[in-house]
Each structure stands twice: as C-alpha cells, then as structure tokens.
Coordinates of C-alpha atoms in Angstrom, one line a residue:
X1 CA 31.5 46.9 -58.3
X2 CA 33.7 44.1 -59.2
X3 CA 35.6 42.4 -56.4
X4 CA 39.3 41.7 -56.6
X5 CA 40.8 38.4 -55.5
X6 CA 44.3 37.1 -55.4
X7 CA 45.3 35.1 -58.6
X8 CA 45.0 31.4 -57.9
X9 CA 47.5 30.3 -60.5
X10 CA 50.5 32.1 -59.0
X11 CA 52.4 30.5 -56.2
X12 CA 53.4 32.6 -53.2
X13 CA 57.0 32.1 -53.8
X14 CA 56.7 33.2 -57.5
X15 CA 54.7 36.3 -56.4
X16 CA 57.2 37.2 -53.7
X17 CA 60.1 36.9 -56.1
X18 CA 58.4 39.0 -58.7
X19 CA 57.5 41.7 -56.1
X20 CA 61.1 41.8 -54.8
X21 CA 62.4 42.2 -58.3
X22 CA 60.0 45.0 -59.0
X23 CA 60.9 46.7 -55.7
X24 CA 64.6 46.5 -56.5
X25 CA 64.0 48.0 -59.9
X26 CA 61.9 50.8 -58.3
X27 CA 64.7 51.4 -55.8
X28 CA 67.3 51.6 -58.6
X29 CA 65.3 54.0 -60.7
X30 CA 64.6 56.2 -57.6
X31 CA 68.3 56.3 -56.7
X32 CA 69.2 57.2 -60.3
X33 CA 66.5 59.9 -60.5
X34 CA 67.5 61.5 -57.2
X35 CA 71.3 61.3 -58.0
X36 CA 70.7 63.5 -61.0
X37 CA 69.1 66.2 -58.7
X38 CA 71.5 66.3 -55.9
X39 CA 73.4 69.2 -57.5
X40 CA 70.3 71.3 -58.0
X41 CA 68.7 72.6 -54.8
X42 CA 65.9 74.4 -56.6
X43 CA 64.0 71.3 -57.6
X44 CA 60.3 71.6 -57.3
X45 CA 59.9 68.1 -55.8
X46 CA 63.0 67.7 -53.6
X47 CA 64.7 71.0 -52.8
X48 CA 66.3 69.3 -49.8
X49 CA 68.9 66.4 -50.3
X50 CA 67.6 63.0 -49.1
X51 CA 69.8 60.5 -47.4
X52 CA 69.8 57.1 -49.2
X53 CA 72.9 55.7 -47.7
X54 CA 72.9 52.2 -46.2
X55 CA 73.3 53.7 -42.8
X56 CA 70.0 55.4 -43.1
X57 CA 68.0 52.3 -43.9
X58 CA 65.6 51.2 -41.2
X59 CA 66.1 47.8 -39.5
X60 CA 63.7 45.1 -40.4
X61 CA 61.7 43.7 -37.4
X62 CA 60.1 40.3 -37.9
X63 CA 56.7 40.2 -36.3
X64 CA 57.1 36.6 -35.4
X65 CA 60.1 37.4 -33.2
X66 CA 58.2 39.9 -31.0
X67 CA 55.1 37.8 -30.5
X68 CA 54.3 37.3 -26.7
X69 CA 55.5 34.0 -25.4
X70 CA 55.1 32.1 -22.1
X71 CA 58.0 31.7 -19.8
X72 CA 61.2 33.7 -19.7
X73 CA 62.0 36.0 -22.6
X74 CA 64.4 34.4 -25.1
X75 CA 67.6 36.2 -26.3
X76 CA 66.0 36.6 -29.8
X77 CA 62.9 38.3 -28.3
X78 CA 65.0 40.6 -26.2
X79 CA 67.3 41.6 -29.1
X80 CA 64.4 42.2 -31.4
X81 CA 62.6 44.4 -28.9
X82 CA 65.8 46.4 -28.3
X83 CA 66.2 46.8 -32.1
X84 CA 62.6 48.0 -32.4
X85 CA 63.1 50.6 -29.7
X86 CA 66.4 51.9 -31.1
X87 CA 64.9 52.3 -34.5
X88 CA 62.0 54.3 -33.1
X89 CA 64.3 56.4 -31.0
X90 CA 66.8 57.2 -33.7
X91 CA 64.8 57.2 -36.9
X92 CA 61.2 57.7 -35.7
X93 CA 60.0 54.6 -37.5
X94 CA 60.6 50.9 -38.0
X95 CA 59.9 48.3 -40.7
X96 CA 57.7 45.3 -39.7
X97 CA 58.1 42.2 -41.7
X98 CA 55.0 40.0 -41.8
X99 CA 54.7 36.3 -42.5
X100 CA 54.2 35.1 -46.1
X101 CA 50.4 34.7 -45.6
X102 CA 49.9 38.1 -44.1
X103 CA 52.1 39.8 -46.7
X104 CA 50.1 38.2 -49.5
X105 CA 46.9 39.5 -47.8
X106 CA 48.3 43.1 -47.6
X107 CA 49.4 42.9 -51.3
X108 CA 45.9 41.7 -52.2
X109 CA 44.3 44.6 -50.2
X110 CA 46.5 47.2 -52.0
X111 CA 45.5 45.9 -55.4
X112 CA 41.9 45.8 -54.3
X113 CA 42.1 49.4 -53.1
X114 CA 43.8 50.5 -56.4
X115 CA 41.1 48.9 -58.5
X116 CA 38.4 50.3 -56.2
X117 CA 39.6 53.9 -56.7
X118 CA 40.2 53.3 -60.4
X119 CA 36.6 52.1 -61.1
X120 CA 34.9 54.5 -58.8
X121 CA 33.6 57.8 -60.2
X122 CA 34.4 60.6 -57.8
X123 CA 31.3 62.5 -56.7
X124 CA 31.3 66.3 -56.6
X125 CA 29.3 66.4 -53.3
X126 CA 31.6 64.3 -51.2
X127 CA 31.7 65.4 -47.6
X128 CA 34.9 67.1 -46.3
X129 CA 37.3 65.0 -44.2
X130 CA 36.4 64.9 -40.6
X131 CA 39.0 66.6 -38.4
X132 CA 38.1 64.6 -35.4
X133 CA 40.1 61.3 -35.2
X134 CA 37.8 59.9 -32.5
X135 CA 34.7 60.3 -34.7
X136 CA 32.9 57.2 -36.0
X137 CA 33.0 58.3 -39.6
X138 CA 33.1 55.6 -42.3
X139 CA 32.9 55.8 -46.0
X140 CA 34.4 57.5 -49.1
X141 CA 35.8 61.0 -49.3
X142 CA 37.0 62.5 -52.5
X143 CA 39.0 65.7 -53.3
X144 CA 41.0 67.1 -56.2
X145 CA 44.3 65.8 -54.8
X146 CA 43.4 62.4 -53.2
X147 CA 40.7 59.9 -52.4
X148 CA 40.2 58.3 -49.1
X149 CA 38.1 55.5 -47.7
X150 CA 37.6 55.1 -43.9
X151 CA 36.9 51.6 -42.7
X152 CA 35.9 50.8 -39.2
X153 CA 35.1 47.3 -37.9
X154 CA 31.7 46.5 -36.3
X155 CA 29.5 48.7 -38.4
X156 CA 26.3 47.3 -40.0
X157 CA 26.5 47.1 -43.8
X158 CA 22.8 46.6 -44.3
X159 CA 21.1 49.4 -46.2
X160 CA 24.3 51.1 -47.3
X161 CA 24.7 52.1 -50.9
X162 CA 28.4 51.3 -51.3
X163 CA 30.6 48.6 -49.9
X164 CA 34.3 48.9 -48.9
X165 CA 37.1 47.6 -51.1
X166 CA 37.6 43.8 -50.8
X167 CA 39.9 42.3 -48.2
X168 CA 39.4 45.3 -45.9
X169 CA 37.9 43.2 -43.1
X170 CA 40.7 40.6 -43.2
X171 CA 43.4 43.3 -43.4
X172 CA 41.9 45.1 -40.5
X173 CA 42.2 42.0 -38.3
X174 CA 45.8 41.3 -39.5
X175 CA 47.0 44.9 -38.9
X176 CA 45.1 45.2 -35.7
X177 CA 46.9 42.1 -34.3
X178 CA 50.3 43.4 -35.6
X179 CA 49.8 46.8 -33.9
X180 CA 48.9 45.2 -30.6
X181 CA 52.0 43.0 -30.7
X182 CA 54.2 46.0 -31.5
X183 CA 52.6 48.0 -28.6
X184 CA 53.3 45.1 -26.2
X185 CA 56.9 45.0 -27.4
X186 CA 57.3 48.7 -26.7
X187 CA 55.9 48.1 -23.2
X188 CA 58.3 45.3 -22.5
X189 CA 61.2 47.6 -23.4
X190 CA 59.9 50.1 -20.9
X191 CA 59.9 47.3 -18.2
X192 CA 56.1 47.3 -18.1
X193 CA 53.6 44.5 -18.6
X194 CA 52.9 43.8 -22.3
X195 CA 49.2 44.2 -21.7
X196 CA 49.3 47.3 -19.5
X197 CA 47.6 49.5 -22.1
X198 CA 45.1 47.0 -23.3
X199 CA 42.4 48.7 -21.1
X200 CA 42.7 51.8 -23.4
X201 CA 41.9 49.8 -26.5
X202 CA 38.7 48.3 -27.9
X203 CA 37.6 44.9 -26.6
X204 CA 38.8 42.0 -28.7
X205 CA 36.5 40.9 -30.3
X206 CA 34.2 43.9 -30.4
X207 CA 30.8 43.7 -28.6
X208 CA 27.7 43.5 -30.7
X209 CA 26.4 46.8 -32.2
X210 CA 29.7 48.6 -31.4
X211 CA 32.0 50.4 -33.8
X212 CA 35.7 50.3 -33.5
X213 CA 37.8 53.3 -32.5
X214 CA 40.7 52.1 -34.6
X215 CA 40.4 52.8 -38.3
X216 CA 41.9 51.4 -41.6
X217 CA 42.4 54.2 -44.1
X218 CA 42.9 53.6 -47.8
X219 CA 44.3 56.6 -49.7
X220 CA 44.8 57.2 -53.4
X221 CA 46.9 60.2 -54.5
X222 CA 46.0 61.6 -57.9
X223 CA 48.3 63.0 -60.6
X224 CA 47.8 66.6 -59.6
X225 CA 49.5 67.5 -56.3
X226 CA 48.4 71.0 -55.4
X227 CA 50.2 71.1 -52.1
X228 CA 53.6 70.7 -53.8
X229 CA 54.3 74.0 -55.6
X230 CA 57.3 75.1 -57.6
X231 CA 58.0 77.9 -55.2
X232 CA 58.0 76.2 -51.8
X233 CA 58.6 72.5 -52.8
X234 CA 58.7 70.0 -50.1
X235 CA 58.5 72.7 -47.4
X236 CA 54.9 73.4 -48.5
X237 CA 53.8 69.8 -47.8
X238 CA 51.7 69.3 -44.7
X239 CA 53.6 68.0 -41.8
X240 CA 51.6 65.8 -39.4
X241 CA 51.8 64.1 -36.0
X242 CA 50.2 60.8 -35.6
X243 CA 47.4 61.2 -33.0
X244 CA 46.8 57.6 -32.0
X245 CA 49.0 55.0 -30.3
X246 CA 50.6 53.2 -33.3
X247 CA 50.1 53.5 -37.1
X248 CA 51.1 50.8 -39.6
X249 CA 51.5 52.0 -43.2
X250 CA 51.6 49.8 -46.4
X251 CA 52.1 51.4 -49.8
X252 CA 52.7 50.3 -53.4
X253 CA 55.4 53.0 -54.0
X254 CA 57.5 55.3 -51.7
X255 CA 56.6 58.8 -50.8
X256 CA 56.4 59.1 -47.0
X257 CA 59.1 61.2 -45.3
X258 CA 59.9 61.0 -41.6
X259 CA 61.8 63.4 -39.4
X260 CA 64.5 61.6 -37.4
X261 CA 65.9 62.4 -33.9
X262 CA 68.4 64.9 -35.5
X263 CA 65.7 66.8 -37.3
X264 CA 66.6 65.4 -40.8
X265 CA 64.0 64.3 -43.3
X266 CA 64.4 61.0 -45.0
X267 CA 62.3 58.7 -47.2
X268 CA 61.2 56.1 -44.7
X269 CA 59.3 53.7 -47.1
X270 CA 62.1 53.5 -49.6
X271 CA 63.1 50.0 -48.3
X272 CA 59.6 48.6 -48.0
X273 CA 59.1 45.3 -49.8
X274 CA 55.8 44.1 -51.1
X275 CA 53.7 43.3 -48.0
X276 CA 55.9 45.1 -45.4
X277 CA 54.7 47.6 -42.9
X278 CA 56.1 50.9 -41.7
X279 CA 55.5 51.5 -38.0
X280 CA 55.3 55.0 -36.5
X281 CA 54.2 56.1 -33.1
X282 CA 51.6 58.8 -32.2
X283 CA 50.8 61.5 -29.6
X284 CA 48.6 59.3 -27.5
X285 CA 51.5 56.8 -26.9
X286 CA 53.8 59.7 -26.1
X287 CA 51.3 60.9 -23.5
X288 CA 50.8 57.6 -21.7
X289 CA 54.5 56.9 -21.7
X290 CA 55.3 60.3 -20.2
X291 CA 57.3 61.4 -23.2
X292 CA 59.6 58.4 -23.4
X293 CA 58.2 57.3 -26.7
X294 CA 58.1 60.4 -29.0
X295 CA 55.5 60.9 -31.6
X296 CA 56.5 60.6 -35.2
X297 CA 56.5 63.6 -37.6
X298 CA 55.9 62.7 -41.2
X299 CA 54.8 64.2 -44.5
X300 CA 53.5 62.7 -47.8
X301 CA 55.5 63.8 -50.8
X302 CA 54.5 61.9 -54.0
X303 CA 57.5 61.7 -56.4
X304 CA 57.5 63.1 -59.9
X305 CA 55.9 60.9 -62.5
X306 CA 58.9 61.3 -64.7
X307 CA 61.1 59.5 -62.1
X308 CA 58.8 56.7 -61.0
X309 CA 55.7 56.1 -63.2
X310 CA 53.5 54.8 -60.4
X311 CA 54.5 57.2 -57.6
X312 CA 52.1 59.9 -58.6
X313 CA 49.2 57.4 -58.3
X314 CA 50.3 56.2 -54.9
X315 CA 47.9 53.9 -53.0
X316 CA 48.5 53.4 -49.3
X317 CA 46.8 51.6 -46.4
X318 CA 47.2 53.1 -42.9
X319 CA 45.9 51.3 -39.8
X320 CA 45.7 53.6 -36.9
X321 CA 45.4 52.0 -33.4
X322 CA 43.3 54.5 -31.5
X323 CA 42.3 54.6 -27.8
X324 CA 38.6 54.4 -26.8
X325 CA 36.8 57.7 -26.6
X326 CA 36.0 57.2 -22.9
X327 CA 39.4 56.0 -21.9
X328 CA 41.6 58.1 -19.6
X329 CA 45.1 58.9 -20.9
X330 CA 47.8 59.7 -18.2
X331 CA 51.3 58.8 -17.2
X332 CA 50.3 57.0 -14.0
X333 CA 51.7 53.7 -15.3
X334 CA 55.1 55.2 -15.8
X335 CA 55.0 56.8 -12.3
X336 CA 54.2 53.5 -10.8
X337 CA 57.2 52.0 -12.6
X338 CA 59.5 54.6 -11.0
X339 CA 59.7 57.2 -13.8
X340 CA 59.6 60.9 -13.3
X341 CA 56.2 62.1 -14.7
X342 CA 55.5 65.8 -15.4
X343 CA 52.2 67.5 -14.7
X344 CA 51.7 67.9 -18.4
X345 CA 51.1 64.2 -18.7
X346 CA 48.1 64.3 -16.3
X347 CA 44.8 62.4 -16.8
X348 CA 42.7 63.5 -19.7
X349 CA 39.8 61.9 -21.6
X350 CA 40.9 60.5 -25.0
X351 CA 38.2 62.2 -26.9
X352 CA 39.2 65.7 -25.5
X353 CA 42.9 64.9 -26.0
X354 CA 42.4 64.0 -29.7
X355 CA 40.1 66.9 -30.3
X356 CA 42.7 69.3 -28.9
X357 CA 45.3 67.8 -31.2
X358 CA 43.1 68.3 -34.2
X359 CA 42.4 71.9 -33.3
X360 CA 46.1 72.6 -32.8
X361 CA 47.0 71.1 -36.2
X362 CA 44.3 73.1 -38.0
X363 CA 45.5 76.3 -36.3
X364 CA 49.2 75.8 -36.9
X365 CA 48.7 75.0 -40.6
X366 CA 51.7 73.8 -42.7
X367 CA 54.4 76.1 -41.4
X368 CA 57.4 74.0 -40.4
X369 CA 58.6 76.6 -37.8
X370 CA 55.3 76.5 -36.0
X371 CA 55.3 72.8 -35.9
X372 CA 58.9 72.7 -34.6
X373 CA 58.0 75.3 -31.9
X374 CA 54.9 73.3 -30.9
X375 CA 57.0 70.2 -30.6
X376 CA 59.4 71.9 -28.3
X377 CA 56.7 73.5 -26.2
X378 CA 54.9 70.1 -25.8
X379 CA 58.0 68.5 -24.3
X380 CA 58.7 68.9 -20.6
X381 CA 61.6 71.3 -20.1
X382 CA 61.5 71.8 -16.3
X383 CA 64.8 72.0 -14.5
X384 CA 64.2 68.9 -12.3
X385 CA 63.3 66.8 -15.4
X386 CA 66.5 67.9 -17.1
X387 CA 68.7 67.1 -14.1
X388 CA 67.1 63.8 -13.3
X389 CA 67.6 60.3 -14.7
X390 CA 64.5 59.4 -16.7
X391 CA 64.7 55.8 -15.6
X392 CA 65.1 56.1 -11.8
X393 CA 64.3 59.8 -11.2
X394 CA 67.6 60.3 -9.3
X395 CA 69.6 63.5 -9.8
X396 CA 72.5 63.2 -12.2
X397 CA 75.2 63.6 -9.4
X398 CA 77.2 60.8 -11.1
X399 CA 76.8 62.0 -14.7
X400 CA 79.0 60.6 -17.5
X401 CA 79.1 61.7 -21.1
X402 CA 79.6 59.4 -24.1
X403 CA 82.4 60.7 -26.3
X404 CA 80.9 59.4 -29.6
X405 CA 77.3 60.8 -29.5
X406 CA 77.7 63.4 -26.7
X407 CA 74.7 62.2 -24.6
X408 CA 74.9 62.2 -20.8
X409 CA 73.7 59.5 -18.5
X410 CA 73.5 58.8 -14.8
X411 CA 72.1 56.5 -12.2
X412 CA 70.0 53.7 -13.7
X413 CA 70.5 54.8 -17.3
X414 CA 74.3 54.8 -16.8
X415 CA 74.2 51.3 -15.5
X416 CA 72.1 50.1 -18.4
X417 CA 74.5 51.8 -20.9
X418 CA 77.4 50.1 -19.3
X419 CA 75.7 46.7 -19.5
X420 CA 74.5 47.0 -23.1
X421 CA 77.2 49.2 -24.6
X422 CA 74.7 51.3 -26.5
X423 CA 73.4 54.8 -26.0
X424 CA 69.9 54.9 -24.4
X425 CA 69.0 58.0 -26.4
X426 CA 70.1 57.5 -29.9
X427 CA 71.2 53.8 -29.9
X428 CA 74.8 54.5 -31.0
X429 CA 77.6 52.2 -29.9
X430 CA 79.3 53.5 -26.7
X431 CA 82.8 52.7 -25.6
X432 CA 82.4 52.5 -21.8
X433 CA 86.1 53.0 -21.1
X434 CA 86.1 56.3 -23.1
X435 CA 83.2 57.9 -21.1
X436 CA 84.2 61.1 -19.2
X437 CA 82.6 62.5 -16.1
X438 CA 80.4 65.6 -16.7
X439 CA 81.6 67.7 -13.8
X440 CA 79.5 70.8 -14.7
X441 CA 76.3 68.8 -14.7
X442 CA 77.3 67.1 -11.4
X443 CA 77.9 70.5 -9.8
X444 CA 74.5 71.8 -11.0
X445 CA 72.7 68.7 -9.7
X446 CA 74.3 69.0 -6.3
X447 CA 73.4 72.7 -6.1
X448 CA 69.9 72.0 -7.2
X449 CA 69.6 69.2 -4.5
X450 CA 70.9 71.6 -1.9
X451 CA 68.4 74.3 -2.9
X452 CA 65.5 71.8 -2.9
X453 CA 66.4 70.6 0.6
X454 CA 66.6 74.2 1.9
X455 CA 63.2 75.0 0.3
X456 CA 61.6 71.9 1.8
X457 CA 63.0 72.8 5.2
X458 CA 61.6 76.3 4.9
X459 CA 58.2 74.9 3.9
X460 CA 58.2 72.5 6.8
X461 CA 59.2 75.3 9.3
X462 CA 56.4 77.6 8.1
X463 CA 53.9 74.8 8.4
X464 CA 55.0 74.0 12.0
X465 CA 54.9 77.7 13.0
X466 CA 51.4 77.9 11.5
X467 CA 50.2 74.8 13.5
X468 CA 51.6 76.2 16.8
X469 CA 50.0 79.6 16.2
X470 CA 46.6 77.9 15.5
X471 CA 47.0 75.8 18.7
X472 CA 47.7 78.9 20.8
X473 CA 44.7 80.7 19.3
X474 CA 42.5 77.7 20.0
X475 CA 43.5 77.5 23.6
X476 CA 42.9 81.2 24.0
X477 CA 39.4 81.0 22.5
X478 CA 38.5 78.1 24.8
X479 CA 39.7 80.0 27.8
X480 CA 37.7 83.0 26.9
X481 CA 34.6 80.9 26.2
X482 CA 34.6 79.4 29.7
X483 CA 34.2 82.8 31.4
X484 CA 35.2 83.9 35.0
X485 CA 34.9 81.3 37.7
X486 CA 32.6 81.9 40.6
X487 CA 34.9 81.0 43.4
X488 CA 37.7 78.6 44.2
X489 CA 35.6 76.6 46.6
X490 CA 32.8 76.1 44.1
X491 CA 35.3 75.1 41.5
X492 CA 37.0 72.5 43.8
X493 CA 33.6 71.2 45.0
X494 CA 32.2 70.9 41.5
X495 CA 35.3 69.2 40.3
X496 CA 35.1 66.6 43.1
X497 CA 31.4 66.0 42.7
X498 CA 31.5 65.7 38.9
X499 CA 34.1 63.0 38.8
X500 CA 33.8 60.8 41.9
X501 CA 34.9 57.6 40.2
X502 CA 38.2 56.4 38.7
X503 CA 38.9 54.6 35.5
X504 CA 38.3 50.8 35.6
X505 CA 36.4 51.2 38.8
X506 CA 33.4 48.9 39.4
X507 CA 30.2 50.8 39.8
X508 CA 26.5 50.0 40.4
X509 CA 23.9 51.6 38.2
X510 CA 21.2 53.0 40.6
X511 CA 19.6 55.1 37.9
X512 CA 17.3 58.1 37.9
X513 CA 14.1 59.1 36.2
X514 CA 15.8 59.2 32.7
X515 CA 17.7 55.9 33.1
X516 CA 16.3 52.9 31.2
X517 CA 14.8 50.3 33.6
X518 CA 16.8 47.5 32.1
X519 CA 20.0 49.1 33.3
X520 CA 19.0 49.8 36.9
X521 CA 20.8 47.4 39.3
X522 CA 23.4 46.3 36.8
X523 CA 27.1 46.3 37.5
X524 CA 29.6 48.0 35.2
X525 CA 33.2 49.2 34.9
X526 CA 34.1 52.8 34.1
X527 CA 36.0 52.9 30.8
X528 CA 36.4 56.6 30.1
X529 CA 35.5 60.1 31.4
X530 CA 33.3 62.5 29.4
X531 CA 32.4 66.1 29.8
X532 CA 30.2 67.6 32.6
X533 CA 30.4 64.5 34.8
X534 CA 29.3 61.9 32.3
X535 CA 31.0 58.5 32.2
X536 CA 31.2 55.8 29.6
X537 CA 30.7 52.4 31.4
X538 CA 30.7 48.8 30.2
X539 CA 28.2 46.4 31.6
X540 CA 29.7 43.3 33.3
X541 CA 26.7 41.1 32.1
X542 CA 26.9 41.6 28.3
X543 CA 29.8 44.0 27.7
X544 CA 27.5 46.7 26.4
X545 CA 28.8 50.3 26.6
X546 CA 26.5 52.9 28.0
X547 CA 27.0 56.7 28.7
X548 CA 25.6 57.7 32.1
X549 CA 26.0 60.7 34.5
X550 CA 27.7 60.3 37.8
X551 CA 24.4 60.8 39.6
X552 CA 23.2 57.5 38.2
X553 CA 26.2 55.6 39.4
X554 CA 27.2 54.2 42.8
X555 CA 30.6 52.9 43.8
X556 CA 30.8 49.1 44.2
X557 CA 34.2 49.0 45.9
X558 CA 36.1 47.0 43.2
X559 CA 38.3 47.9 40.1
X560 CA 38.8 45.9 36.9
X561 CA 42.5 45.3 37.6
X562 CA 42.0 43.8 41.0
X563 CA 38.6 43.3 42.7
X564 CA 38.7 44.0 46.4
X565 CA 41.9 46.0 46.3
X566 CA 40.3 49.4 46.2
X567 CA 40.7 51.9 49.1
X568 CA 37.7 51.6 51.3
X569 CA 38.2 55.0 53.0
X570 CA 38.3 56.8 49.6
X571 CA 35.2 54.8 48.5
X572 CA 33.2 55.9 51.6
X573 CA 34.1 59.5 51.1
X574 CA 33.1 59.4 47.4
X575 CA 29.8 57.7 48.3
X576 CA 29.2 60.4 50.9
X577 CA 29.8 63.2 48.5
X578 CA 27.6 61.5 45.9
X579 CA 24.8 61.1 48.4
X580 CA 25.0 64.7 49.5
X581 CA 24.9 65.9 46.0
X582 CA 21.8 63.7 45.2
X583 CA 19.9 64.9 48.2
X584 CA 20.7 68.5 47.4

C-alpha cells in the first residue's frame, strides 16, 4: 500500500488559505442547497429544518489558550474555560482550534485515510463491529454503508498482514494531548484540580507491552446510505451517546448533527475549518462529574450527493478518550468538592459501565422516543436534588428566577450568576436587577426542610428508645444469670474479702503456688479492680502491669498519692480479714 505524505512544495500559509476558501465554498453551497428545501418538510434527507443562523454557530476555542500554566490563572485562560463550558452546556459541543502544525497534521491524516479506504479492496468476510468500547480490537471493518479502521497505541505491528493508514501514530499523540487538555479545562471550571481524573486514564507514555484504552477511529461513508430511507428520513438515523470521557472529531465534510440543551438538532460541524476539531462529551464524564457535564447526543447524516459532491463519501477521524478497564468510576470527587451526589453515580468498574451502555444501546435501537426516555430516566430526579443548589447543596430557600431564560438559582449558584452576569445553566446573559424571587419554590424548600427535620427527629427518637430497651433487657438478663443470693451475711462477707484493697494503694506481692517466683516479694500499686477479687497492679520496680488475685497480695500501708498517709486502723483490719481468709 502506498503511503501518503504532505506535499513539500506547498507552504502552510498557502495550504491554509486554500482550505479556508474551499470550506467557505462548501458552506455557501450547503446553505443554498438547504435554503431550497426549507419549504418542503417531506425531504428524504432533511425532513426537519436545520438552524444555520449565526447565533447557532459554535464558539471557537483555541487549544493554546486552555493549556495548563504555572502560577495564577490569567484572564484569557479563565474566559476561554468559561466559553468552553458554556458551549458544552448550551450546544452540547465545542470547536477546538489547533495550532498550524497540528492542523496540518490532521489534514494530512484525513487525506491519508481517504487514500487508504480508496485503494483498499473491501473483504466480504470482515468481522462485525465489536459492541464493547473497552475491548482491545484493532484493525479494519467493512460493511455496505461504511468502512472503519480502529487504531490503538501500544500494539505490536510485527507479523500483521496490514498496516494502519499513515500519520495515525502522530495524530493519536496530537489528539490525545488535546483531549487531556480539554478535560483539564472542564475540571478547572468545576473548581477541581486539572489532573483529578488522570488516574482513570492510561499512563503517559504507555508501559511496554500494553495497549491503550483510548482509540482513534477512521471512518469512510460510502455512497449508499441504507439507514436514511425515503419514509423515515433523518429520524431513522441511529442516535448515539458517546460512552467515553471526551471525543474529538475531524472530518473533510459536514454531516454530524448534535442535540442541544433545548432538544433541537443542528449541524455541528458546519463551521469546521480544515484541521479543526469538534469536541463532544461522553457518558463516563457525566458519571464522574455527577451529572454536571451532560453526555452529547449525536447522529451521522451524510448529505445528498447532489448538494455537496464530497459529503456522500465523508471521511472522519474520531479520537475517543476512554477510561482504563480496571478504573473505578464514581462521583466521590464531586462529593468532596461539596456537590450533591446521587446514589446513581456510585462506584462502578469502567469495563462493566461501558458494557452496560453498549447493551442498553443495542436494546433501545434507533427509536428517538426510547432514547429520550432513557435520557430522562438516567438523570437524577429526586426531590432533594431538584430543591438543592447543585454547587453548594443548600436548599433553594433564597431562589431567584432569571426573566430572560427562566432558570432558577439559589445559594452559591445565585452568587456566581450575580458575579458573572450569565446563566449557569444555559449561558445566556442575565440582568441581575430584573431577577424576581421564586416564592413558590422557596415555600416548597422550607416545607421540605421542615419535613426532613421532623423525619430525622423521629428516627433519632426511635433509635434512642431502642437503645434504652436493649439496656433494660441486658440488665434483666444479668440479674437473672446471677441467681438467688445465699444470705446477706455471706454476701457482705464475700464482698469485703474479695476487694480488701483500694485503688492506688501500695501492696506487697506474697504470692501463692500459681504466682511466678520473680514476682514474689515485689512492691506494686493497685491500678484497677477486676472481677471475682482480681486486681491489676503495676510493679514499682519496672512499671510492669500484672493481674493477681487478692489472696496473693498484702497491704503495705502506703498509697500512690501520698505514701504514709493511709489509715493504719483500716489497714490492720484489712490484713486481718485477708489472713483469716487465707487460713480458711
């Protein structure tokens, strides 16, 4: 197979200008073609009107402006990170602008992939696509509608019959670095460390004899598009959720639609220049951020060949930043940051999480209603979550509603909206003076707090009553186990004989037949009383603690607090009682 290299006689500036001119011509032809179909809603390609107004264009985020930097964050870095988050929250995607060198590398990789699929003869016995995103599959897959090549770093090329398209290794490194930088920028907006999720990713660089979890996918769409029929149109296209953390898409022609926060579909890659990347987020990132960063919903709709000649033969590169298979995905990081985390974002192995997503997608099929229902069911809809501020977790007892967009804020989010002047949900401009208090939501939050306090008080009362009942039953069982006493005299006599010494009293170890010889004749202090006339004493000589019975001890007439201040009469009586008991 012939390799493809970038032309050496074309300067980067000349190539960039030519690519920009071609992209402008492609945008003009696409706009003219779609403008002729806006009046007809029965088109087989676009039965739904697409928004191509300037307001729907995605903001362009320069990768150089969100690179991690030492010291305090600059105003440019903070503004760019904010723009990236607003674009992901409102539109579900963002455009990443690479440097001139990286953009040229991406263009070269697209041309290499196009030539690779053009010169390769599709085999009839190609294996079916693997439904498991965590699998280590690499190689070529061909079907009647499209061709795919999965590339993973770290695999051994020796002994393989076919090699990947040229430039795949370099593009893998380039897009891997860009995806990690974008992930760090998202973490910084969530007030987390930029490297807080690095433990979930592959080591950089990879260890020897290890295959990467992230994958670079090259796709070529053929002329025939069986999943776009004349009856169902765009609704018959397969709608997908990204399963990984972050996905970067580069294509030579538009054809990727994204569903925004309002549920409207738009052509996301219509404004991509040659070498630009489209950034979308996945389900894994939604899980570890406790639902703050929603997963992107997209579908591939190749345009008609009569409108754009090259769109029906679309070639795209998709880099999917995936977590390691043995990594644990949970929302503990967001909980430590003070966010309210639902039980649905509990710890789960990445391999099982991705396998469950694959099985759900295969079971749901391509029905849009099932996908929307699954999206709503996956989101946390508990009453406490709805009535709490997502930033601080406090109840919305000070809720205010923005007049323009209609979103409601409180506590920490309200403070942030007043500082920035933008909506934290959709990114719209908010006039702080025109915000009105949401009295209904405040009343509901107060009532919910009152019921929660009453419920907690009832739970604590039941727990206390249960503890008291268990203590009474324990005392009753102990009293029954002791049995009836023989007589009052024997009880008093036994009690006096068993505990003849006081705490901190100095005693002499006289010993008996079971006392070690090294302890006989030693002086000690009584430290505590034990059951059945046993004492715990501490030797004066070396401070060793020994457990002995009262028969092995003899009063020395001193206490630890003050030697020589003990009552001699009491000591004599105790000695007499001890001697009588020993003789008996």
